[in-house]
N, CA and C atoms as an extended XYZ file, in Angstrom:
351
Properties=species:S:1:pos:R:3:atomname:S:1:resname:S:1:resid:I:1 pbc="F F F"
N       -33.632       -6.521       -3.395 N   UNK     1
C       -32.962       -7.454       -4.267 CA  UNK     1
C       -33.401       -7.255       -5.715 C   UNK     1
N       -34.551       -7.202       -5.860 N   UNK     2
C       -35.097       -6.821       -7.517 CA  UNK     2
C       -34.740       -5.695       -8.003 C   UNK     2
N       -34.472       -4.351       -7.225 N   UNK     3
C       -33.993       -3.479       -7.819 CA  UNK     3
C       -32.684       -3.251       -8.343 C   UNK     3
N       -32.118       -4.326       -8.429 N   UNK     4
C       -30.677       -4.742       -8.983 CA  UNK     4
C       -30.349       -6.025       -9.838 C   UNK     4
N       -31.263       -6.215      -10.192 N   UNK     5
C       -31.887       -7.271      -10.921 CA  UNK     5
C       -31.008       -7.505      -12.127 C   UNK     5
N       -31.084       -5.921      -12.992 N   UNK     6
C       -30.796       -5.532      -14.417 CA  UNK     6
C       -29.485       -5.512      -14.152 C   UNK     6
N       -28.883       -4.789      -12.889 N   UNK     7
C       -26.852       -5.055      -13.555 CA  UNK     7
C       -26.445       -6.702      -12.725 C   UNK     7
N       -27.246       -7.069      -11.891 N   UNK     8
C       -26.862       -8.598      -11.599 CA  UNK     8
C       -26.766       -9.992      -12.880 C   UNK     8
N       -27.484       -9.337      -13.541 N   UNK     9
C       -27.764       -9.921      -15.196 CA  UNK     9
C       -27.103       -9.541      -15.682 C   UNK     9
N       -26.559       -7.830      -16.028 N   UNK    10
C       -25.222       -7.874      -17.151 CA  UNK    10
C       -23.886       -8.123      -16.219 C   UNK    10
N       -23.635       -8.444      -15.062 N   UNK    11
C       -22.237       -8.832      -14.486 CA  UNK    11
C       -22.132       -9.917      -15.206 C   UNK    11
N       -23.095      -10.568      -14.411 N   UNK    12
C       -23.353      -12.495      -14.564 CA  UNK    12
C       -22.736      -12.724      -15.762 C   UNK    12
N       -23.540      -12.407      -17.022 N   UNK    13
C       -23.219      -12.278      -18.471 CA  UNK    13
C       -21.801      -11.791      -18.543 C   UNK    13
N       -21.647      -10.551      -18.121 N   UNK    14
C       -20.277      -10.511      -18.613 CA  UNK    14
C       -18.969      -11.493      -18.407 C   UNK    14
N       -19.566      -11.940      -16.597 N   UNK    15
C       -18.466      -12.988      -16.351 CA  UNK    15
C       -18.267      -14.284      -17.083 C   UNK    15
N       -19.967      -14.623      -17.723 N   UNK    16
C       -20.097      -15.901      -18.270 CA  UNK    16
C       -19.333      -15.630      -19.847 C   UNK    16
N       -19.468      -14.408      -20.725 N   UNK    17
C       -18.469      -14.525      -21.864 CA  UNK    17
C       -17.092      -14.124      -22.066 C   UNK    17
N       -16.655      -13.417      -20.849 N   UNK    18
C       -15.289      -13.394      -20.604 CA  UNK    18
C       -14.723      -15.006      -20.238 C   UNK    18
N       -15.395      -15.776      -19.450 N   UNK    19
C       -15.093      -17.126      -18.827 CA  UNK    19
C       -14.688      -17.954      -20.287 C   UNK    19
N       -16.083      -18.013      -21.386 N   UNK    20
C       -15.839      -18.620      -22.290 CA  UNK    20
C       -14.371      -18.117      -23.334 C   UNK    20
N       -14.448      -16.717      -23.058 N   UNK    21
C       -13.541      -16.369      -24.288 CA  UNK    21
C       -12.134      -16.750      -23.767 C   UNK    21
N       -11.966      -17.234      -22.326 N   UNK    22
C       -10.464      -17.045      -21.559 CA  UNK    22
C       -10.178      -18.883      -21.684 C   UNK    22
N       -11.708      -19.626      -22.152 N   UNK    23
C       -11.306      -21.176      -21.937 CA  UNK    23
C       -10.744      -21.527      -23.176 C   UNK    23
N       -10.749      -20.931      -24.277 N   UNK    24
C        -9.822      -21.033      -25.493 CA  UNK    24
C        -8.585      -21.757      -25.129 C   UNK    24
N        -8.586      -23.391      -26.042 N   UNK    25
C        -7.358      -24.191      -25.582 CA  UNK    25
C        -5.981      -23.520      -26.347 C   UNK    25
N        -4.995      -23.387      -25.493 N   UNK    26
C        -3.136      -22.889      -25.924 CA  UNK    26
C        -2.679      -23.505      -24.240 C   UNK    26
N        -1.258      -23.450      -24.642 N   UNK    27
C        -0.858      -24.018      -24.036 CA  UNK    27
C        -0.518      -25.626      -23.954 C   UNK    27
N         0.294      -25.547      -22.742 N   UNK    28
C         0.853      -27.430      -22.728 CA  UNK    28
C        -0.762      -27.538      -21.470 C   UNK    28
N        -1.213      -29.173      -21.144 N   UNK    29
C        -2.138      -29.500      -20.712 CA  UNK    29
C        -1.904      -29.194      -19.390 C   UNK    29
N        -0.796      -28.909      -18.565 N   UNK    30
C        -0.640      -28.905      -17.315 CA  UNK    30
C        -1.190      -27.560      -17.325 C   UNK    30
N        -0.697      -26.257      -17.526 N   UNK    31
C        -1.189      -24.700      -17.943 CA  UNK    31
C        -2.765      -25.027      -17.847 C   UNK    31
N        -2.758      -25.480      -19.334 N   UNK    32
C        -4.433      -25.130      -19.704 CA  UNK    32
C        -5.345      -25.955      -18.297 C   UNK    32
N        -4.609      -26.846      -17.329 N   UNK    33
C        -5.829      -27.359      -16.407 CA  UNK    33
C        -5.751      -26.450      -15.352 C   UNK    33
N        -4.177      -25.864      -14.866 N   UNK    34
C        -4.504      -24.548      -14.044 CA  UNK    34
C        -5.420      -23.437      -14.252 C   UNK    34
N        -4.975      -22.957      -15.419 N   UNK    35
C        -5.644      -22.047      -15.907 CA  UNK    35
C        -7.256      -21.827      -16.077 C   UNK    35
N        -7.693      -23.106      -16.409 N   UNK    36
C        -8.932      -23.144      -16.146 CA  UNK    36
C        -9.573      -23.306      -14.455 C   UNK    36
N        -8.641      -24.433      -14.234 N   UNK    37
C        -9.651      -24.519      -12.709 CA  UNK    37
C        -9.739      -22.972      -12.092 C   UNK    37
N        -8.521      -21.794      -12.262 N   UNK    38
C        -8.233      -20.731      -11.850 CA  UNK    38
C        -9.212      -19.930      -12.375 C   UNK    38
N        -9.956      -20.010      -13.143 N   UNK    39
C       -10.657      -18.963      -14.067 CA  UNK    39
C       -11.879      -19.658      -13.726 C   UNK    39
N       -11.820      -20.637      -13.493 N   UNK    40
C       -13.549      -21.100      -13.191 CA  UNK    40
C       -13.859      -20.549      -11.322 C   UNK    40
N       -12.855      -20.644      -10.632 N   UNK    41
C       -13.176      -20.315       -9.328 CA  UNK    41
C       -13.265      -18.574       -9.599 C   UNK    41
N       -12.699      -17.974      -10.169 N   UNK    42
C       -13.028      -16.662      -10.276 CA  UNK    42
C       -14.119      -15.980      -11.027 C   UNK    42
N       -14.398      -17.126      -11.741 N   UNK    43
C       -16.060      -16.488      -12.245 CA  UNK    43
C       -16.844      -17.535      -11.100 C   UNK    43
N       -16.590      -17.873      -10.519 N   UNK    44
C       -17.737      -18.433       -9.438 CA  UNK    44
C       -17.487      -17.189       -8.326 C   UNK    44
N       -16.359      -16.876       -7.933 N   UNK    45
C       -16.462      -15.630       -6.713 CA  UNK    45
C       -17.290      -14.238       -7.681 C   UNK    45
N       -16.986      -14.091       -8.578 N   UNK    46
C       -17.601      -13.211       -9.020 CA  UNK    46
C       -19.169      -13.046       -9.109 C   UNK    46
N       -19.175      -14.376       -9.761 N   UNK    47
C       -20.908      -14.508       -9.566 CA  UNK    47
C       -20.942      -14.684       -8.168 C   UNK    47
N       -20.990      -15.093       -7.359 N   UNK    48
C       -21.395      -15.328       -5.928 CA  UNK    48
C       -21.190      -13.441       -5.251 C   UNK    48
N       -20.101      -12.521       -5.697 N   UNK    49
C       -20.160      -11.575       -5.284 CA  UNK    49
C       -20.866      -10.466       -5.746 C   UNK    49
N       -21.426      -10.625       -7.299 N   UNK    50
C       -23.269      -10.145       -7.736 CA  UNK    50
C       -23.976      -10.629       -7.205 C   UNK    50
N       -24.634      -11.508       -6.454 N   UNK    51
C       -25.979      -12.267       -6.103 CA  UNK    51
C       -25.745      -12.000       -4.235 C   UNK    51
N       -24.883      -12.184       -4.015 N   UNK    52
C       -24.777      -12.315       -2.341 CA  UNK    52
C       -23.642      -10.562       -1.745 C   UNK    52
N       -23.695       -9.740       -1.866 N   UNK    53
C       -22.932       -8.327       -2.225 CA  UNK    53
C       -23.144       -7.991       -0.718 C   UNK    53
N       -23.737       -9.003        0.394 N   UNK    54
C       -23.503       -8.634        1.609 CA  UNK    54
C       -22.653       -9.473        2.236 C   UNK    54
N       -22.111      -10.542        1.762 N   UNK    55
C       -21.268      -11.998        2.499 CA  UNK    55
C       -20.239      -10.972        2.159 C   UNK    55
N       -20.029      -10.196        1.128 N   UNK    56
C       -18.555       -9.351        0.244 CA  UNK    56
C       -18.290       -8.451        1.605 C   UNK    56
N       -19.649       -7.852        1.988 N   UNK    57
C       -18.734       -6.500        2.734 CA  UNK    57
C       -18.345       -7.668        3.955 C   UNK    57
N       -19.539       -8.677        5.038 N   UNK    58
C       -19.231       -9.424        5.875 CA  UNK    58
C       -17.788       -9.999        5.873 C   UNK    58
N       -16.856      -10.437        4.734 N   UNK    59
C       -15.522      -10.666        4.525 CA  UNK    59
C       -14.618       -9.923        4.572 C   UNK    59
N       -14.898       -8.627        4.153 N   UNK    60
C       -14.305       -7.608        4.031 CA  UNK    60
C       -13.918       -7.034        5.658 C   UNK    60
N       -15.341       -6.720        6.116 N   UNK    61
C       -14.562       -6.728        7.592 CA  UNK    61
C       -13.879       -7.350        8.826 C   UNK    61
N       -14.261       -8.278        8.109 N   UNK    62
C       -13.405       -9.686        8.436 CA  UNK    62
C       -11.876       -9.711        8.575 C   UNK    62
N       -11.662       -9.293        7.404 N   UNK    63
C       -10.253       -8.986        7.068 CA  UNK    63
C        -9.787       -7.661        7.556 C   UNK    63
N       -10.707       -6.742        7.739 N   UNK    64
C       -10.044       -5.270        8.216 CA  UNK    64
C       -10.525       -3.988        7.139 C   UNK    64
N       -11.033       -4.844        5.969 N   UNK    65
C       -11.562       -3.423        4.893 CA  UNK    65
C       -12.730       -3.178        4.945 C   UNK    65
N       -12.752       -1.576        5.151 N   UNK    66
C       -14.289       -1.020        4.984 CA  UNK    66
C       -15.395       -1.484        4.462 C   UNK    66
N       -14.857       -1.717        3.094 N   UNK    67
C       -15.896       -1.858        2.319 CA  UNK    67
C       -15.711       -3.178        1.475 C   UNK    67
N       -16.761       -4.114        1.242 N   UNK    68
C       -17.119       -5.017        0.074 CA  UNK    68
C       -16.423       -4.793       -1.199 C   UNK    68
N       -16.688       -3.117       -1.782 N   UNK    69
C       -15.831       -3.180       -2.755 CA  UNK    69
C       -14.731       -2.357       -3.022 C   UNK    69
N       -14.138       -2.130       -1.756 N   UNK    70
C       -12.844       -2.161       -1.186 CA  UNK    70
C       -12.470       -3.582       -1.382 C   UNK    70
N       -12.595       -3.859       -1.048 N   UNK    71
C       -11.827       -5.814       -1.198 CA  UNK    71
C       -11.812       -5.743       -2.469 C   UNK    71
N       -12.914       -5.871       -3.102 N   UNK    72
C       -12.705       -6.570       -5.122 CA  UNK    72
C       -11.930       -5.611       -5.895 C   UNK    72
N       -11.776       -4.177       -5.098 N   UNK    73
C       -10.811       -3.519       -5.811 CA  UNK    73
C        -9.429       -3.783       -5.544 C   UNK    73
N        -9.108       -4.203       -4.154 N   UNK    74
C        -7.915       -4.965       -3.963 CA  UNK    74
C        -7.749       -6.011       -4.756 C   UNK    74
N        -8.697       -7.025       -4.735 N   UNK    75
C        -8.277       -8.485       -5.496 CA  UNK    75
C        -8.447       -8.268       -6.597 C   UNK    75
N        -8.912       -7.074       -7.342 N   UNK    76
C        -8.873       -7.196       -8.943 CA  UNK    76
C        -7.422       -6.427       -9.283 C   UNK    76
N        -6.864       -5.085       -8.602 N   UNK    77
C        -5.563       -5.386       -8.590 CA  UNK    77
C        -4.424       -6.536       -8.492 C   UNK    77
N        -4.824       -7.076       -7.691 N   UNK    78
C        -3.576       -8.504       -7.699 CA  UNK    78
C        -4.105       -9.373       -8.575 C   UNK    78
N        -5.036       -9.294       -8.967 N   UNK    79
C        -5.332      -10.024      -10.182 CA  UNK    79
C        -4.612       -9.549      -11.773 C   UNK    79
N        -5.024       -8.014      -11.992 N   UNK    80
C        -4.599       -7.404      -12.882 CA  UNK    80
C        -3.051       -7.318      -12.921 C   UNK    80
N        -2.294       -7.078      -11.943 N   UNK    81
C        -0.945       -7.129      -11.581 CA  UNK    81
C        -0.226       -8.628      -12.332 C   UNK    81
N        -0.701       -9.657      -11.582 N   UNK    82
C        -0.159      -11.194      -12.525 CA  UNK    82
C        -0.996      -11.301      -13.207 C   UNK    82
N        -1.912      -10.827      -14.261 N   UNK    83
C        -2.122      -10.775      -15.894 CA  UNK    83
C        -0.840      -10.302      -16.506 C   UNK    83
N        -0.711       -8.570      -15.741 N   UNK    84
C         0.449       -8.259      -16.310 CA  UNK    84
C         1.799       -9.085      -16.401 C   UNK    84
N         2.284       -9.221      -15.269 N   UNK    85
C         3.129      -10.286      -15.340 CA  UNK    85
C         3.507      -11.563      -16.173 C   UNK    85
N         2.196      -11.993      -16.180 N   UNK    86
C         2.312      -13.073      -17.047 CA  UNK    86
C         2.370      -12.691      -18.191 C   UNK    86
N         1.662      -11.649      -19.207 N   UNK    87
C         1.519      -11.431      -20.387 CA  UNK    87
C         2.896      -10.525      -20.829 C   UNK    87
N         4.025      -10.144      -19.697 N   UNK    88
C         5.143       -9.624      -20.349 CA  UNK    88
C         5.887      -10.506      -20.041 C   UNK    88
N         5.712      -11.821      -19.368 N   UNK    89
C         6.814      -13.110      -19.593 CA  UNK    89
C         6.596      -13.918      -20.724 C   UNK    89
N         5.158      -13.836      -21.442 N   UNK    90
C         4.410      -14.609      -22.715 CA  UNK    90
C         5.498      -13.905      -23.706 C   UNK    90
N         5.345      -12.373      -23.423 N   UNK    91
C         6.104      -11.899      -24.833 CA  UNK    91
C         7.503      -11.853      -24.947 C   UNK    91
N         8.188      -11.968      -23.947 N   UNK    92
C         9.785      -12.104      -23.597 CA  UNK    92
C         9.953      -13.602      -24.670 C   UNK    92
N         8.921      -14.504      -23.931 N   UNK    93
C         9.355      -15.738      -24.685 CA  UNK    93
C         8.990      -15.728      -26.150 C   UNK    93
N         8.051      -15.251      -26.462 N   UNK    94
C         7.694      -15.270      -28.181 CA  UNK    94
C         8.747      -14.384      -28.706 C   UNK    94
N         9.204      -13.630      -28.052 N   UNK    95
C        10.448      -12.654      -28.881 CA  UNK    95
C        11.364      -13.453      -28.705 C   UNK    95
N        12.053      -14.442      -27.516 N   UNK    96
C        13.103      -15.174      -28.060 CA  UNK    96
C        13.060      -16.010      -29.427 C   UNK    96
N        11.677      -16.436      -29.352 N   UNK    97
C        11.213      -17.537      -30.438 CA  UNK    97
C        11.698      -17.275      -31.654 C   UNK    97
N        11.113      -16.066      -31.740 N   UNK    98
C        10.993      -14.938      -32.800 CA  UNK    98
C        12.293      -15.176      -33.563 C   UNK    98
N        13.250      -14.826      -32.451 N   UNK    99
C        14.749      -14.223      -32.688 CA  UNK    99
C        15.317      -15.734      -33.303 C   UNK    99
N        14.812      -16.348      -32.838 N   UNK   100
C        15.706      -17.995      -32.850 CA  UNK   100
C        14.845      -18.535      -34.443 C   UNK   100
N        13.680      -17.968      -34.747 N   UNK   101
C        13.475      -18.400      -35.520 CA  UNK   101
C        14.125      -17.940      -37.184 C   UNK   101
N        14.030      -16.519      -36.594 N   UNK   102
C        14.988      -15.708      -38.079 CA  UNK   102
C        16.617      -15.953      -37.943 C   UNK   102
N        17.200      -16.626      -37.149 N   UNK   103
C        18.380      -16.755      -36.872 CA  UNK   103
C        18.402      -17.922      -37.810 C   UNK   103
N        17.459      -19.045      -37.534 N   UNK   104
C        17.613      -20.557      -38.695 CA  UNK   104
C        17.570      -20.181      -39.851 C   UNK   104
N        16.429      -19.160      -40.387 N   UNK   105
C        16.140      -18.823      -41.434 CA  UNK   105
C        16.838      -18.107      -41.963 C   UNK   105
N        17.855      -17.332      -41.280 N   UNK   106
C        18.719      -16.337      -41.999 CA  UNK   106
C        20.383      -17.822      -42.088 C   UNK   106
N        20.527      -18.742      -41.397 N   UNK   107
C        21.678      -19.338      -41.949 CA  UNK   107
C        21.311      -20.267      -42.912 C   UNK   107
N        19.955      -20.837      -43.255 N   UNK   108
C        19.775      -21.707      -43.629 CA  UNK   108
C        19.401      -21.149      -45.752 C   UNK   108
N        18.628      -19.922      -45.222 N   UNK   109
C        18.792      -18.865      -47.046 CA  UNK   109
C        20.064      -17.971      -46.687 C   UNK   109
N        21.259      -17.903      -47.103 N   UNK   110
C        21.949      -16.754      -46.949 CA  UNK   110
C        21.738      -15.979      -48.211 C   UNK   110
N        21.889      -14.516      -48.320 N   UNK   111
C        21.684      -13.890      -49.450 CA  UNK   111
C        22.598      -13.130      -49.136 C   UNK   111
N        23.415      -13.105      -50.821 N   UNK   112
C        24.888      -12.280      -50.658 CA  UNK   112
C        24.437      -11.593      -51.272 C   UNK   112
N        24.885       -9.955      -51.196 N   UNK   113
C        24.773       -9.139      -52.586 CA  UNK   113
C        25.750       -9.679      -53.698 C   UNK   113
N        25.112       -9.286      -54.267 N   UNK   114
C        25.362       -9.201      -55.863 CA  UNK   114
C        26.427       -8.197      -56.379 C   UNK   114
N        27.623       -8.821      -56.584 N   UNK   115
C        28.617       -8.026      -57.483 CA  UNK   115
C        28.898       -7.273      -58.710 C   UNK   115
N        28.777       -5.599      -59.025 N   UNK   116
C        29.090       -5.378      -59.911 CA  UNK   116
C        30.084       -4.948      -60.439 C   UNK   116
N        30.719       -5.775      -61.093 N   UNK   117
C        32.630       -4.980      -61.116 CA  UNK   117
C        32.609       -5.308      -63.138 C   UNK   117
């Protein structure tokens, strides 16, 4: 157990300032309480799967996969998969925004050229 001491400390850490940097309030309040309870159970499996890295494989064969991190490479795919997802439905909607917003702004200043005759 001690000889893993040093990357059980930089996971931990990493999970603990990714956690903070992801609790940044946006969003309507219903979002931001999913979003968090969702992000707090996943830095708790995470930490629990640095400190305890034998319950990981015990689950794993549980389910049918070889390996411990066979599994977290599965679940960090389906994880990474709806990031993606979500972050190209975020930008679909900010580009409508976008569009709707220069649409007001373009009827509301019209600019004609200028006639030279």
């Amino acid at each position: 157990m001690f000889d893993q001491i040093i990357i059980k400390v930089l996971l931990i850490g990493a999970f603990v300032i990714f956690g903070l940097i992801l609790l940044r309030p946006g969003g309507s309040a219903r979002t931001q309480a999913i979003r968090t309870i969702t992000l707090l159970l996943l830095l708790a499996g995470g930490v629990y799967a640095v400190l305890f890295p034998g319950v990981i494989d015990d689950l794993a064969h549980t389910v049918g996969v070889g390996r411990g991190t066979d599994l977290l490479l599965y679940a960090f795919l389906i994880v990474f998969v709806a990031n993606a997802l979500s972050t190209v439905r975020k930008r679909r909607a900010q580009d409508a925004q976008i569009t709707q917003l220069a649409r007001q702004i373009a009827v509301r200043n019209p600019e004609f050229p200028e006639k030279n005759d």
